[in-house]
GROMACS .gro file of N, CA and C in nm:
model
  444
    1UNK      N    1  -2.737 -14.780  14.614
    1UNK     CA    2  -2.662 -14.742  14.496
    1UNK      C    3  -2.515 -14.776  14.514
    2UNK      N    4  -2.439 -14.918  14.393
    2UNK     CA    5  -2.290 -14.862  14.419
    2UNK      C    6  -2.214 -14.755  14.426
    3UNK      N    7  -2.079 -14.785  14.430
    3UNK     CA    8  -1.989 -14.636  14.411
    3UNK      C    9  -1.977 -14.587  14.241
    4UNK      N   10  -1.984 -14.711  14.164
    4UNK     CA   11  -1.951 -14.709  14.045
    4UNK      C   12  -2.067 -14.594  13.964
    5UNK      N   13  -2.159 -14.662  14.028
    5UNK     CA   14  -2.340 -14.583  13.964
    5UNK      C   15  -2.287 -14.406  14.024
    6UNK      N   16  -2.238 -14.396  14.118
    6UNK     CA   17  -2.248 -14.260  14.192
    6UNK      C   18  -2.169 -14.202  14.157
    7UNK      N   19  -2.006 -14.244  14.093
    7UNK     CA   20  -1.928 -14.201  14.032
    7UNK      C   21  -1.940 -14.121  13.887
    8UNK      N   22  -1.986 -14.216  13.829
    8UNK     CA   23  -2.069 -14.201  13.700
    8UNK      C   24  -2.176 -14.057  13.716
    9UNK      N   25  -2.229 -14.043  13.761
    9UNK     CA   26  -2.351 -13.989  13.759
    9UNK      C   27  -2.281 -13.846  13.767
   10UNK      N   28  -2.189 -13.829  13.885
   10UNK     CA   29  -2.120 -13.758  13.932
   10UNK      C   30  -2.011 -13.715  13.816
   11UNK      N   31  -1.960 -13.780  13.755
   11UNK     CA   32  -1.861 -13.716  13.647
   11UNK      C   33  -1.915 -13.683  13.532
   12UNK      N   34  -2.080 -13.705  13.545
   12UNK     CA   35  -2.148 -13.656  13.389
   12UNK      C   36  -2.155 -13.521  13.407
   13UNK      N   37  -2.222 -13.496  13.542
   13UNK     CA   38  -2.258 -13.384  13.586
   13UNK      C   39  -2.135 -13.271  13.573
   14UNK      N   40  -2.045 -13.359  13.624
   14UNK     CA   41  -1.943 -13.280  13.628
   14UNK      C   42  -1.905 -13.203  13.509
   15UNK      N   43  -1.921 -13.298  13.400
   15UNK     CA   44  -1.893 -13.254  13.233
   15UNK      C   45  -2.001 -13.162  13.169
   16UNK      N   46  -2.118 -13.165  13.209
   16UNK     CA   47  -2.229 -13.091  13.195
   16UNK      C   48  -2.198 -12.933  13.253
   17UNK      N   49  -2.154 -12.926  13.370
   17UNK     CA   50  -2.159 -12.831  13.402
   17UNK      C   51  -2.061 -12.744  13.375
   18UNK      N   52  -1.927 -12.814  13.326
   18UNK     CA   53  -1.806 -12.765  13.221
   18UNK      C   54  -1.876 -12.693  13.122
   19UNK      N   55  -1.943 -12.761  13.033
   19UNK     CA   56  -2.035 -12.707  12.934
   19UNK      C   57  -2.124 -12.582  12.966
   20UNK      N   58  -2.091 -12.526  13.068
   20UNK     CA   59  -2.244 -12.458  13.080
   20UNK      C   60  -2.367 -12.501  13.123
   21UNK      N   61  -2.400 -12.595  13.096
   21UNK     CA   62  -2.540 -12.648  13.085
   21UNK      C   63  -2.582 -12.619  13.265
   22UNK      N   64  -2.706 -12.595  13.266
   22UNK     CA   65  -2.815 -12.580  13.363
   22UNK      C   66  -2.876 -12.709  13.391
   23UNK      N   67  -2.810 -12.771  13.554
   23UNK     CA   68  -2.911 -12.889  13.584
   23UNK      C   69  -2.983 -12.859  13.673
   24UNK      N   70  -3.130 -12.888  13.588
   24UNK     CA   71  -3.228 -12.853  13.717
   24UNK      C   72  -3.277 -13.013  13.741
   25UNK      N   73  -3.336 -13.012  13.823
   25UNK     CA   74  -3.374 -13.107  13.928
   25UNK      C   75  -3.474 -13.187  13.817
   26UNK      N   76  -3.494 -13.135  13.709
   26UNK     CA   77  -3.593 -13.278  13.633
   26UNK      C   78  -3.512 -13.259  13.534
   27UNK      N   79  -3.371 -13.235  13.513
   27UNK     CA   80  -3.249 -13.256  13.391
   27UNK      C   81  -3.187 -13.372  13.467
   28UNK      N   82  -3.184 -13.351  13.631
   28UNK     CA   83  -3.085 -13.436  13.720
   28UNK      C   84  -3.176 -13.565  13.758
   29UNK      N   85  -3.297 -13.572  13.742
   29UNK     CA   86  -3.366 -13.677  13.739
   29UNK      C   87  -3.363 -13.786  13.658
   30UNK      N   88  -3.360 -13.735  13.510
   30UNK     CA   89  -3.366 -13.783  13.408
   30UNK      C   90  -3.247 -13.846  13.353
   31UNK      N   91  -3.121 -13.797  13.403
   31UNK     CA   92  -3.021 -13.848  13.383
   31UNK      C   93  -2.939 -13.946  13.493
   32UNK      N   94  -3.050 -13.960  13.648
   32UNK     CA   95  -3.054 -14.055  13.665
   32UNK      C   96  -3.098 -14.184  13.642
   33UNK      N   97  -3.222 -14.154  13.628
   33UNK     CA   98  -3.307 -14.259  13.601
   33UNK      C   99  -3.223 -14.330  13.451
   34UNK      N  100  -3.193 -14.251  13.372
   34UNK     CA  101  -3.065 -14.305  13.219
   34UNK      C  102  -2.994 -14.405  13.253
   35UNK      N  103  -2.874 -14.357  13.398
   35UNK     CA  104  -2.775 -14.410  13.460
   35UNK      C  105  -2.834 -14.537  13.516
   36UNK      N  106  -2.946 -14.534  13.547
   36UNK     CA  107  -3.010 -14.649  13.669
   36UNK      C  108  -3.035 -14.726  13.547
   37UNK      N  109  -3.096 -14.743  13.416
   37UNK     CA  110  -3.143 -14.817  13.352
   37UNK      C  111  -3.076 -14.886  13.259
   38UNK      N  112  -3.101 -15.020  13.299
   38UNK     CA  113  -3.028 -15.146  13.170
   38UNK      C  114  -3.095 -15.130  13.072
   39UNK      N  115  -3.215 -15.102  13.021
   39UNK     CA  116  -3.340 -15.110  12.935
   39UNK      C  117  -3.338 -15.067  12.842
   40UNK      N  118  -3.265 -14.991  12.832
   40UNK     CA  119  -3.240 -14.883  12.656
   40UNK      C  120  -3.438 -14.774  12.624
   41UNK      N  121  -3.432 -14.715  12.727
   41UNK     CA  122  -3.542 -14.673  12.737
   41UNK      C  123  -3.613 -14.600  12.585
   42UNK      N  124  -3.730 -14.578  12.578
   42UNK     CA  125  -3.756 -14.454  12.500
   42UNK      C  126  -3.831 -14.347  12.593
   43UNK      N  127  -3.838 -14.263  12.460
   43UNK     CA  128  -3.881 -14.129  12.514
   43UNK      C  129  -4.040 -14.149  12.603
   44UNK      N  130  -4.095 -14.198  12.580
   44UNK     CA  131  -4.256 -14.253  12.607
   44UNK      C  132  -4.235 -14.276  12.754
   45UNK      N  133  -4.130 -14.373  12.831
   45UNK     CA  134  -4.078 -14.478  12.900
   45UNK      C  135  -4.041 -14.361  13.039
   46UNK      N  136  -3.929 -14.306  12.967
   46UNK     CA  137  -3.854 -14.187  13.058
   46UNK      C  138  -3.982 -14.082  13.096
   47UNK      N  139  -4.033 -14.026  12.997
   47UNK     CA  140  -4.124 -13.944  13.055
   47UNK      C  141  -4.232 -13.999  13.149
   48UNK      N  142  -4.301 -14.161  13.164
   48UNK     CA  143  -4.413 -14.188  13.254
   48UNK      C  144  -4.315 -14.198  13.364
   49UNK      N  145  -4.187 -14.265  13.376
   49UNK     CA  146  -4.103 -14.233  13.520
   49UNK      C  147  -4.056 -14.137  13.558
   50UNK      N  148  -4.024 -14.007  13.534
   50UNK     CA  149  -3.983 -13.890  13.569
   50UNK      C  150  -4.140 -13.788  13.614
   51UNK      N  151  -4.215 -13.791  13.530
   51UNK     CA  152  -4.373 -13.759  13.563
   51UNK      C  153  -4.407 -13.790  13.699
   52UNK      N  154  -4.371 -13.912  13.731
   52UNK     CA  155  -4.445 -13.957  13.876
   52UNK      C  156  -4.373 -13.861  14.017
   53UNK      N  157  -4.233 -13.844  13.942
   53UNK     CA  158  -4.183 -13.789  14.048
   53UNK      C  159  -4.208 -13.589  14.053
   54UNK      N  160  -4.209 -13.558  13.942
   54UNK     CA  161  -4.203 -13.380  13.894
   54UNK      C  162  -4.350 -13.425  13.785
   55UNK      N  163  -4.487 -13.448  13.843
   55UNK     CA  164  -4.581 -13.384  13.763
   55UNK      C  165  -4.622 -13.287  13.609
   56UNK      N  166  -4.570 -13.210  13.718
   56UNK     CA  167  -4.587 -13.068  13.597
   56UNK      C  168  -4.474 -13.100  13.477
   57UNK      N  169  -4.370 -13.155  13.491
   57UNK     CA  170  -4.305 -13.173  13.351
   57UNK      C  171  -4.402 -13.242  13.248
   58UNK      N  172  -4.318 -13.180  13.101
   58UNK     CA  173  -4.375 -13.185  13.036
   58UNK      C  174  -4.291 -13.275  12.912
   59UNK      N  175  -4.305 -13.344  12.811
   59UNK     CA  176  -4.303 -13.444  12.742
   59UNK      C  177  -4.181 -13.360  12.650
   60UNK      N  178  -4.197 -13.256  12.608
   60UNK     CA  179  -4.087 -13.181  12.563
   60UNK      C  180  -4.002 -13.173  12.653
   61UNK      N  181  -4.023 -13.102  12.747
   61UNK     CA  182  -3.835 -13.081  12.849
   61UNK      C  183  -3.823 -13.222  12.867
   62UNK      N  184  -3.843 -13.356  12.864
   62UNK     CA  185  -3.798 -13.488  12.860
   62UNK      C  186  -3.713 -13.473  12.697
   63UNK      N  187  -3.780 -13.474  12.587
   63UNK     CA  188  -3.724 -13.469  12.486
   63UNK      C  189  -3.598 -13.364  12.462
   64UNK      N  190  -3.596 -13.231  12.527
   64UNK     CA  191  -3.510 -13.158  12.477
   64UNK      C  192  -3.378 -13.189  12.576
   65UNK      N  193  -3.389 -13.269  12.686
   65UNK     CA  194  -3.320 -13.309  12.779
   65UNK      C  195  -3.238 -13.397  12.718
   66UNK      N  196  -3.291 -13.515  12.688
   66UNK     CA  197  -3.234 -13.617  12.575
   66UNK      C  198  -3.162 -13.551  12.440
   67UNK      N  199  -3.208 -13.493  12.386
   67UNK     CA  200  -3.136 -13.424  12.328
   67UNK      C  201  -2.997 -13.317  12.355
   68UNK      N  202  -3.014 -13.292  12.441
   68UNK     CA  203  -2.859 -13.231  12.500
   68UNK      C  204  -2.801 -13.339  12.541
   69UNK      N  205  -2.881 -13.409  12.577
   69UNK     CA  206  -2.728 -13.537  12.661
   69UNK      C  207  -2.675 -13.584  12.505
   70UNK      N  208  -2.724 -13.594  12.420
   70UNK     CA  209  -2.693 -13.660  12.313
   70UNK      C  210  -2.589 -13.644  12.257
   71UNK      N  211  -2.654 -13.450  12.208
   71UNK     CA  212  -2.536 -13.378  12.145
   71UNK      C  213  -2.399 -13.386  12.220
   72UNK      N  214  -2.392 -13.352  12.379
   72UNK     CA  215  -2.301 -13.335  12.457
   72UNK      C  216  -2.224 -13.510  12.429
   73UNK      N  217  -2.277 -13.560  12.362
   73UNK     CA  218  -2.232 -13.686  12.387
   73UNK      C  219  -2.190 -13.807  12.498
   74UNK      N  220  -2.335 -13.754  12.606
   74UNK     CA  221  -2.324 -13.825  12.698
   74UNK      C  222  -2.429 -13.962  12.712
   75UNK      N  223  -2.497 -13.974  12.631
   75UNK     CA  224  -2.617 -14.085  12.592
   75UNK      C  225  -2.557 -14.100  12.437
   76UNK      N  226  -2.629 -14.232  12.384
   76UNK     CA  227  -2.651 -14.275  12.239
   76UNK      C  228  -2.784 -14.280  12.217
   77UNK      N  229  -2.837 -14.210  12.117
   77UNK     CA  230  -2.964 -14.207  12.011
   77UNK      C  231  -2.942 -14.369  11.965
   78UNK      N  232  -3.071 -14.460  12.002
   78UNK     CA  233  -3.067 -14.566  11.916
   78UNK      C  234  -3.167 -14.628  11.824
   79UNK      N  235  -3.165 -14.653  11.675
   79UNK     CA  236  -3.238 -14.660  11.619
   79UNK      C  237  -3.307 -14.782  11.567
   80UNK      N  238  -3.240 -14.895  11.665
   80UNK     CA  239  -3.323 -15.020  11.649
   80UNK      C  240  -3.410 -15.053  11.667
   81UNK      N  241  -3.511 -14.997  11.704
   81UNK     CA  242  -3.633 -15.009  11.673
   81UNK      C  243  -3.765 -15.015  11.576
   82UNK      N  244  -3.711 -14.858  11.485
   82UNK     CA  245  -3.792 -14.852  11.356
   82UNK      C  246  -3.874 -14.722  11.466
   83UNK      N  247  -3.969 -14.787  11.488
   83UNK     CA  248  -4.075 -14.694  11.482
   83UNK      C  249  -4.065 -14.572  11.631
   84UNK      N  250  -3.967 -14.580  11.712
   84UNK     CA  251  -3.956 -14.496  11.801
   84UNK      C  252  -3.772 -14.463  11.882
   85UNK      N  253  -3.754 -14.401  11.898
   85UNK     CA  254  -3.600 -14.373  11.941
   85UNK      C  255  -3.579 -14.428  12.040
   86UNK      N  256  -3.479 -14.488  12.114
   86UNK     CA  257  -3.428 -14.533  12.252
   86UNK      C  258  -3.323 -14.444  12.277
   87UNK      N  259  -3.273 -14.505  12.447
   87UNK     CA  260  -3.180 -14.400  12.461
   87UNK      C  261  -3.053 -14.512  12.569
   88UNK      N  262  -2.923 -14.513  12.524
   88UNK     CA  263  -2.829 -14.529  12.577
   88UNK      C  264  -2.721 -14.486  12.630
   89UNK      N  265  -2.779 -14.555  12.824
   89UNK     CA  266  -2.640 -14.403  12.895
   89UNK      C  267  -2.520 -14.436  12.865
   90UNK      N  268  -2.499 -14.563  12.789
   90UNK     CA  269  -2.316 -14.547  12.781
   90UNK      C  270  -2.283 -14.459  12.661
   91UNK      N  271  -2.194 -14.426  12.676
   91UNK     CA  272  -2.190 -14.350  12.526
   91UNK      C  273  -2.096 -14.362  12.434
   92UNK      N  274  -2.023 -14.480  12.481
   92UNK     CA  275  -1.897 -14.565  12.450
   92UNK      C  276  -1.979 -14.642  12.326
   93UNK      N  277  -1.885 -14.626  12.194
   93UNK     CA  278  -1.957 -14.733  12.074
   93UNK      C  279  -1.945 -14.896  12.147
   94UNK      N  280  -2.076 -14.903  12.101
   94UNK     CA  281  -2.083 -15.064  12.115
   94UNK      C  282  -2.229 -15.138  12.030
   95UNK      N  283  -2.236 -15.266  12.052
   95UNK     CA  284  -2.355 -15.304  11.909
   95UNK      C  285  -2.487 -15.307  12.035
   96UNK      N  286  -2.579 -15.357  11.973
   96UNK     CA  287  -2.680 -15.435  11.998
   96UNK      C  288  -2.757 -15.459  11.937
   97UNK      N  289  -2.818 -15.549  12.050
   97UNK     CA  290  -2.935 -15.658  11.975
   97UNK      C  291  -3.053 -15.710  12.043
   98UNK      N  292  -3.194 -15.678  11.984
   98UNK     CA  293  -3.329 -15.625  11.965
   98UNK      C  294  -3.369 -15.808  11.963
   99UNK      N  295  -3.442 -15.848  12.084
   99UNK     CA  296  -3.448 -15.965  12.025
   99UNK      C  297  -3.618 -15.931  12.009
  100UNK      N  298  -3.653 -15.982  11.902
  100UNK     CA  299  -3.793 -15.993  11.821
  100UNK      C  300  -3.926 -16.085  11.909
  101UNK      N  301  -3.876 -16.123  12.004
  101UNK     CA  302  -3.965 -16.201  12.101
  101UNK      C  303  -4.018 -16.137  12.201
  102UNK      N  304  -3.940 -16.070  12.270
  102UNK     CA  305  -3.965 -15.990  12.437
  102UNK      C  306  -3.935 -15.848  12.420
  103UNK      N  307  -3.867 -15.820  12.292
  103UNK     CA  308  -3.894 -15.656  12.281
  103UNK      C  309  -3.753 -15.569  12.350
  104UNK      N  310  -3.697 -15.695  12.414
  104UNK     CA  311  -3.575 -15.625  12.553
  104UNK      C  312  -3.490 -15.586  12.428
  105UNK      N  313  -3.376 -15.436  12.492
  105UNK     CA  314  -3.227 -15.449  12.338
  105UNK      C  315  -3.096 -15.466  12.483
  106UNK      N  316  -3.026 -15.560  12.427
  106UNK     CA  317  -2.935 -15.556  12.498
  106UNK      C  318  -2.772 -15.516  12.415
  107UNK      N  319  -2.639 -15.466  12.524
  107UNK     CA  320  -2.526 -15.477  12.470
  107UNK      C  321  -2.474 -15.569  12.424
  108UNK      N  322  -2.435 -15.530  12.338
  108UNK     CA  323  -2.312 -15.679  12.292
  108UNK      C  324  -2.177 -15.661  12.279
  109UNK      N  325  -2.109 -15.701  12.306
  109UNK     CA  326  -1.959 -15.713  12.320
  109UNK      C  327  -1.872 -15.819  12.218
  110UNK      N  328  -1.882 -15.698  12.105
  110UNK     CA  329  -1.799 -15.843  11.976
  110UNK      C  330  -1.685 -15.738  11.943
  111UNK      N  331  -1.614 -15.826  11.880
  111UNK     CA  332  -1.485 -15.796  11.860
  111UNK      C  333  -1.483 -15.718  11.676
  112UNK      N  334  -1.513 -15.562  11.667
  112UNK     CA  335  -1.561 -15.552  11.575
  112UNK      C  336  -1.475 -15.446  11.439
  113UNK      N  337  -1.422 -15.530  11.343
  113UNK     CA  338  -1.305 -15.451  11.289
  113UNK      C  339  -1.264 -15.317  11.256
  114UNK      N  340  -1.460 -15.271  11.242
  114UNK     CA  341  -1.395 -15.090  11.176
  114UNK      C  342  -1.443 -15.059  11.274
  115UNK      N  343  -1.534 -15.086  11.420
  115UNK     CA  344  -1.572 -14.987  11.507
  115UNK      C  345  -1.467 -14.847  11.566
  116UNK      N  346  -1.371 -14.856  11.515
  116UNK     CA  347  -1.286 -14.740  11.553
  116UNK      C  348  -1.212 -14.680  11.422
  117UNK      N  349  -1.231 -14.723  11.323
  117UNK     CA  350  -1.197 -14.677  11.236
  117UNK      C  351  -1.248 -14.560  11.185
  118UNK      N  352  -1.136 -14.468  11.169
  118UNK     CA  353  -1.173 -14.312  11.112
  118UNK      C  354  -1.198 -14.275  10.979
  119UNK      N  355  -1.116 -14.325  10.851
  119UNK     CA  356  -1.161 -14.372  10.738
  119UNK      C  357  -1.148 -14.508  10.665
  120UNK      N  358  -1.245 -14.522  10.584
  120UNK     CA  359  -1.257 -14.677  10.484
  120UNK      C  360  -1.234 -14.614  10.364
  121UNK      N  361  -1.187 -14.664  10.272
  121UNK     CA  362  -1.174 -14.620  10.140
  121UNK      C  363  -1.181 -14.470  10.102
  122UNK      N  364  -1.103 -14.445  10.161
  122UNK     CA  365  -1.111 -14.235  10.169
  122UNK      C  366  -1.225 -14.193  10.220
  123UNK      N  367  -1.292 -14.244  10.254
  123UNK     CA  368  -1.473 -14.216  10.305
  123UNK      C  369  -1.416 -14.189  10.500
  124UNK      N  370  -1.460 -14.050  10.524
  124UNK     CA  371  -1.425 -13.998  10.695
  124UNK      C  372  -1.537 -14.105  10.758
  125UNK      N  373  -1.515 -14.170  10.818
  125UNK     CA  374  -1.609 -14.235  10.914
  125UNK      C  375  -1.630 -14.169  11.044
  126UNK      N  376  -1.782 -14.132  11.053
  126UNK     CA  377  -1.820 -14.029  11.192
  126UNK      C  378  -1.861 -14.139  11.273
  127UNK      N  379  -1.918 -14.231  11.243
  127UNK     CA  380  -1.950 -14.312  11.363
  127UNK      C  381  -1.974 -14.419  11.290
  128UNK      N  382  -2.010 -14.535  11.415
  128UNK     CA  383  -2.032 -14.719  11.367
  128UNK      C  384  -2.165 -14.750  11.477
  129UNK      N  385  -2.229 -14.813  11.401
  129UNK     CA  386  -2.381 -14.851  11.473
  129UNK      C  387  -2.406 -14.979  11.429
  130UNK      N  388  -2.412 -15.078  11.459
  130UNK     CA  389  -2.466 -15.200  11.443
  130UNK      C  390  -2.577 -15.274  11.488
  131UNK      N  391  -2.678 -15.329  11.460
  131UNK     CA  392  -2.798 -15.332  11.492
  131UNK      C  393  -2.841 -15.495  11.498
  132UNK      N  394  -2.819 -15.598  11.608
  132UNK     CA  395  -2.853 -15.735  11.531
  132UNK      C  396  -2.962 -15.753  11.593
  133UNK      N  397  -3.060 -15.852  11.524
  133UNK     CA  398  -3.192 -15.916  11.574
  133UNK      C  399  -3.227 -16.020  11.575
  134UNK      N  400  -3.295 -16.076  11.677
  134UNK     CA  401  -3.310 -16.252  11.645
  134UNK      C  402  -3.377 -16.244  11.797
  135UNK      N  403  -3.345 -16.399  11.868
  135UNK     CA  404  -3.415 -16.420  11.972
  135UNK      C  405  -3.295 -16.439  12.086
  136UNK      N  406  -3.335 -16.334  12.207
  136UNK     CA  407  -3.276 -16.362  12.284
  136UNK      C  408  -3.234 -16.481  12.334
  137UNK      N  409  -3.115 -16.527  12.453
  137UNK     CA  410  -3.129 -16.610  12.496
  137UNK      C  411  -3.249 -16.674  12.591
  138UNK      N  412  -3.268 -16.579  12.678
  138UNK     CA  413  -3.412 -16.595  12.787
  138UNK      C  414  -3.495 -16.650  12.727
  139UNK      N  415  -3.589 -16.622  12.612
  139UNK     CA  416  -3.629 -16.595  12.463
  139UNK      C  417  -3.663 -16.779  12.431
  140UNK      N  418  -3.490 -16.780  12.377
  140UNK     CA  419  -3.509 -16.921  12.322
  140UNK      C  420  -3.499 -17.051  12.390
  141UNK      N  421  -3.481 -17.032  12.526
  141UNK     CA  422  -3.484 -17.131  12.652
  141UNK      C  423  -3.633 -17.156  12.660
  142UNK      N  424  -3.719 -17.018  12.705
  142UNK     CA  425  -3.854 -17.046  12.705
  142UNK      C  426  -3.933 -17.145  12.571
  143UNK      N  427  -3.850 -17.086  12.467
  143UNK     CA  428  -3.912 -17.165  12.348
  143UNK      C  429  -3.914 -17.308  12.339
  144UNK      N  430  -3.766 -17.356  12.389
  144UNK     CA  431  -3.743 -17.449  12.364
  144UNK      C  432  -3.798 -17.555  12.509
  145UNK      N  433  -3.858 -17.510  12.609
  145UNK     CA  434  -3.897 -17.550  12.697
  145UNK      C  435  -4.064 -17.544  12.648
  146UNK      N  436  -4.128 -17.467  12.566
  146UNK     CA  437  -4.252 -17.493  12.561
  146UNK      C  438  -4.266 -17.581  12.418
  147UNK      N  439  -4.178 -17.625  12.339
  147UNK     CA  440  -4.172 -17.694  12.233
  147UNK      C  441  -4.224 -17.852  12.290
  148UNK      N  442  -4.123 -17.841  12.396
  148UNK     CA  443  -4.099 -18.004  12.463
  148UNK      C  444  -4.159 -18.063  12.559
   0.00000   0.00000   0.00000
């Protein structure tokens, strides 16, 4: 594990426990395994890896877990999918994009005009979510290698 991963992990906790909040050992699991993952997991995903390690958990304390990191605003709820929720440990606004081939969602880093903007046309802006889709790069290399 870097220092960066351990740091992190370590100053969530830290903020968690500001809050009050109770980490037990399959809250502190789960929000590693968050930290460890590029993947933008879902709920389905997190619970078969946390299971292997704490059994007896159960599919709810995964869900209600996710749900506090949320509220606390230490993960992002993401809804690019449609048919099931993901979960992102940064919790810093940023876009992504779902490529339609391999299923992977990755960050994206664009330069994006209202992402910080508080209001548009007198309208309070609570948050910015952007959602793009198409084919990854990995994606369209393979394509274009089995075209030819």
């Amino acid at each position: 594990m870097n220092n960066d991963y351990r740091k992190g992990i370590k100053e969530m906790i830290e903020r968690l426990k500001k809050k009050g909040i109770t980490l037990t050992p399959q809250r502190l699991a789960i929000i590693e395994f968050l930290k460890k993952s590029k993947a933008h997991p879902c709920v389905d995903t997190i619970y078969s890896e946390i299971k292997k390690r704490y059994p007896s958990i159960s599919p709810a304390t995964v869900y209600s877990t996710l749900q506090l990191l949320v509220e606390t605003g230490e993960i992002q709820e993401l809804y690019i999918r449609g048919d099931r929720v993901c979960y992102d440990p940064v919790p810093q606004r940023h876009h992504h994009f779902l490529c339609r081939n391999c299923g992977r969602i990755f960050d994206i880093k664009v330069d994006c005009p209202i992402i910080n903007k508080k209001m548009i046309d007198g309208h309070n802006v609570e948050d910015v979510k952007a959602y793009l889709y198409g084919i990854c790069a990995d994606c369209s290399k393979k394509i274009k290698k089995e075209r030819f």
